[in-house]
Short mmCIF file of C-alpha atoms and ligand atoms in Angstrom, two decimals:
data_model
loop_
_atom_site.label_atom_id
_atom_site.label_comp_id
_atom_site.label_asym_id
_atom_site.label_seq_id
_atom_site.Cartn_x
_atom_site.Cartn_y
_atom_site.Cartn_z
CA MET O 21 51.93 -33.98 -14.41
CA SER O 22 50.09 -30.70 -13.96
CA LYS O 23 50.90 -27.67 -15.98
CA GLU O 24 51.87 -24.68 -13.88
CA LYS O 25 51.55 -21.06 -14.93
CA LYS O 26 54.23 -18.59 -14.11
CA ASP O 27 52.33 -17.32 -11.05
CA GLY O 28 51.97 -20.84 -9.68
CA LYS O 29 48.26 -21.40 -10.41
CA SER O 30 47.19 -24.36 -12.46
CA ARG O 31 44.57 -24.12 -15.20
CA ARG O 32 42.18 -26.10 -12.98
CA GLU O 33 42.59 -23.61 -10.12
CA LEU O 34 41.97 -20.67 -12.45
CA LEU O 35 38.84 -22.34 -13.88
CA THR O 36 37.57 -23.08 -10.35
CA MET O 37 38.13 -19.47 -9.29
CA GLY O 38 36.43 -18.21 -12.44
CA SER O 39 33.42 -20.43 -11.80
CA ALA O 40 33.20 -19.27 -8.20
CA PHE O 41 33.25 -15.62 -9.23
CA GLY O 42 30.64 -16.35 -11.89
CA LEU O 43 28.33 -17.99 -9.37
CA MET O 44 28.83 -15.11 -6.94
CA GLY O 45 27.90 -12.70 -9.74
CA LEU O 46 24.74 -14.65 -10.51
CA ALA O 47 23.81 -14.73 -6.82
CA ALA O 48 24.36 -10.97 -6.54
CA ALA O 49 22.24 -10.36 -9.63
CA GLY O 50 19.47 -12.56 -8.23
CA THR O 51 19.54 -10.79 -4.88
CA GLY O 52 19.54 -7.41 -6.60
CA GLY O 53 16.56 -8.47 -8.70
CA ALA O 54 14.64 -9.62 -5.63
CA LEU O 55 15.48 -6.39 -3.81
CA PHE O 56 14.39 -4.34 -6.83
CA LYS O 57 11.08 -6.24 -6.95
CA TYR O 58 10.59 -5.58 -3.21
CA MET O 59 11.09 -1.87 -3.76
CA MET O 60 8.60 -1.59 -6.61
CA PRO O 61 4.85 -1.38 -6.06
CA VAL O 62 2.81 -4.28 -7.35
CA VAL O 63 -0.17 -2.07 -8.03
CA SER O 64 -0.56 1.20 -9.84
CA TYR O 65 -1.73 4.23 -7.95
CA GLY O 66 -4.03 5.16 -10.81
CA THR O 67 -5.58 8.50 -11.47
CA PRO O 68 -7.32 10.20 -8.55
CA GLN O 69 -11.04 9.86 -9.01
CA LYS O 70 -14.24 11.13 -7.53
CA PHE O 71 -17.19 8.85 -7.02
CA LEU O 72 -20.72 9.24 -5.76
CA VAL O 73 -22.59 7.39 -3.05
CA PRO O 74 -26.31 7.96 -2.42
CA ILE O 75 -26.87 9.19 1.13
CA LYS O 76 -29.61 6.59 1.50
CA ASP O 77 -26.94 3.89 0.96
CA LEU O 78 -24.56 5.07 3.69
CA PRO O 79 -23.60 2.45 6.27
CA GLU O 80 -25.29 2.33 9.65
CA VAL O 81 -23.85 4.46 12.48
CA GLY O 82 -20.62 2.83 13.66
CA ASP O 83 -20.37 0.71 10.54
CA GLU O 84 -18.24 0.85 7.37
CA LEU O 85 -18.65 0.20 3.69
CA ILE O 86 -15.66 -0.85 1.55
CA PHE O 87 -15.43 0.17 -2.10
CA ASP O 88 -12.88 -2.31 -3.46
CA ASP O 89 -12.69 -0.76 -6.92
CA MET O 90 -11.95 2.68 -5.52
CA LYS O 91 -9.77 1.38 -2.66
CA VAL O 92 -11.74 3.36 -0.10
CA VAL O 93 -13.51 2.57 3.14
CA LEU O 94 -16.45 4.80 4.07
CA ARG O 95 -17.10 5.10 7.80
CA ARG O 96 -20.21 6.45 9.43
CA GLN O 97 -19.22 7.96 12.75
CA THR O 98 -22.56 9.44 13.80
CA GLU O 99 -25.96 9.94 12.22
CA LYS O 100 -24.63 13.06 10.49
CA GLU O 101 -20.89 12.43 10.14
CA VAL O 102 -18.97 10.28 7.67
CA ALA O 103 -15.34 9.83 6.71
CA ALA O 104 -13.50 8.10 3.91
CA ILE O 105 -10.10 6.49 4.32
CA SER O 106 -7.87 5.40 1.45
CA LEU O 107 -6.93 1.72 1.35
CA VAL O 108 -3.73 2.45 -0.59
CA CYS O 109 -0.70 1.55 1.51
CA THR O 110 1.64 4.49 2.05
CA HIS O 111 4.69 2.24 1.61
CA LEU O 112 4.53 1.23 -2.04
CA GLY O 113 0.86 1.40 -2.94
CA CYS O 114 -0.60 -2.06 -2.36
CA THR O 115 -4.21 -2.26 -1.27
CA VAL O 116 -4.53 -2.86 2.47
CA ASN O 117 -7.06 -5.26 3.94
CA ARG O 118 -9.46 -4.41 6.74
CA VAL O 119 -8.72 -6.59 9.74
CA GLU O 120 -10.06 -6.64 13.29
CA THR O 121 -7.30 -4.40 14.63
CA GLY O 122 -7.25 -1.97 11.70
CA PHE O 123 -5.62 -2.42 8.33
CA LEU O 124 -2.94 -4.84 7.16
CA CYS O 125 -0.92 -4.61 3.98
CA PRO O 126 -0.37 -7.99 2.29
CA CYS O 127 2.74 -6.88 0.43
CA HIS O 128 5.31 -6.08 3.13
CA GLY O 129 3.29 -6.32 6.31
CA SER O 130 2.60 -2.71 7.23
CA GLN O 131 0.00 -2.48 9.97
CA TYR O 132 -2.32 0.43 10.65
CA ASP O 133 -4.82 0.95 13.45
CA SER O 134 -8.49 1.48 12.64
CA ASP O 135 -7.84 5.20 12.00
CA GLY O 136 -5.10 4.34 9.52
CA ILE O 137 -2.22 5.33 11.80
CA VAL O 138 0.92 3.24 11.27
CA VAL O 139 1.58 0.79 14.10
CA GLY O 140 4.10 -1.48 12.36
CA GLY O 141 6.01 -2.25 9.19
CA PRO O 142 7.68 -0.07 6.61
CA ALA O 143 4.79 2.31 5.85
CA PRO O 144 6.03 5.88 6.37
CA LYS O 145 2.74 7.60 7.15
CA THR O 146 -0.93 7.34 8.01
CA LEU O 147 -3.47 6.12 5.45
CA PRO O 148 -4.90 9.27 3.86
CA TRP O 149 -8.35 10.41 4.83
CA LEU O 150 -10.29 11.73 1.86
CA GLU O 151 -12.45 14.74 1.14
CA ILE O 152 -16.22 14.24 1.03
CA LYS O 153 -18.79 16.73 -0.29
CA VAL O 154 -22.55 16.60 -0.27
CA VAL O 155 -23.74 17.10 -3.85
CA PRO O 156 -27.19 17.65 -5.34
CA GLY O 157 -29.36 14.61 -5.77
CA GLY O 158 -29.00 13.29 -2.23
CA GLN O 159 -25.48 12.00 -2.75
CA ILE O 160 -22.01 12.42 -1.38
CA GLU O 161 -18.91 12.71 -3.52
CA ILE O 162 -15.69 11.09 -2.32
CA ASP O 163 -12.52 12.55 -3.82
CA THR O 164 -9.60 10.11 -3.79
CA GLY O 165 -7.30 12.89 -5.00
CA THR O 166 -7.80 15.19 -2.00
CA THR O 167 -6.12 13.80 1.08
CA LEU O 168 -6.56 15.12 4.60
CA GLU O 169 -5.41 14.56 8.18
CA GLU O 170 -6.82 11.64 10.10
CA ASN O 171 -10.18 12.14 11.81
CA SER O 172 -11.50 14.36 9.04
CA PHE O 173 -15.22 13.77 9.29
CA PHE O 174 -17.80 15.48 7.11
CA ALA O 175 -21.43 16.41 7.78
CA VAL O 176 -23.93 14.69 5.54
CA ALA O 177 -27.07 16.39 6.88
S1 FES L 26 3.18 -1.76 -0.01
FE1 FES L 26 4.79 -2.33 1.31
S2 FES L 26 3.85 -2.57 3.23
FE2 FES L 26 2.26 -1.98 1.93
#
């Protein structure tokens, strides 16, 4: 004989409902945690830094040099023109990889063309182009803290 409460629900039914709500709560918490993790960058942006590159070590015309530590690609457009593009994804700050078609972010799949312009994914804007100055000693200085429009090339001679 089952015991009935005044509202007609048995203890077993109440326990089953309680368990179901508990599981739904756990599932919601898990989903919320996963969503929160998706929204947070997995890398730190770090402090903007300047770094030097000897002019004699610039890439060949039409070629690029990637500075992994600084998250920058240095492009030599012509004999006298260079540009630097940040490899920090404009979505949540992961480091993008250079691929044949441009740049690809491994975190959430943002795609950029070879000038850093967004062509797919959640990234909200173009990869920043960076300021370059010629400094004494036959070197250029790349400033990761000064961002510019795309196609900002600088004279090196
Ligand atoms: S950090 Fe999300 S797509 Fe790059």
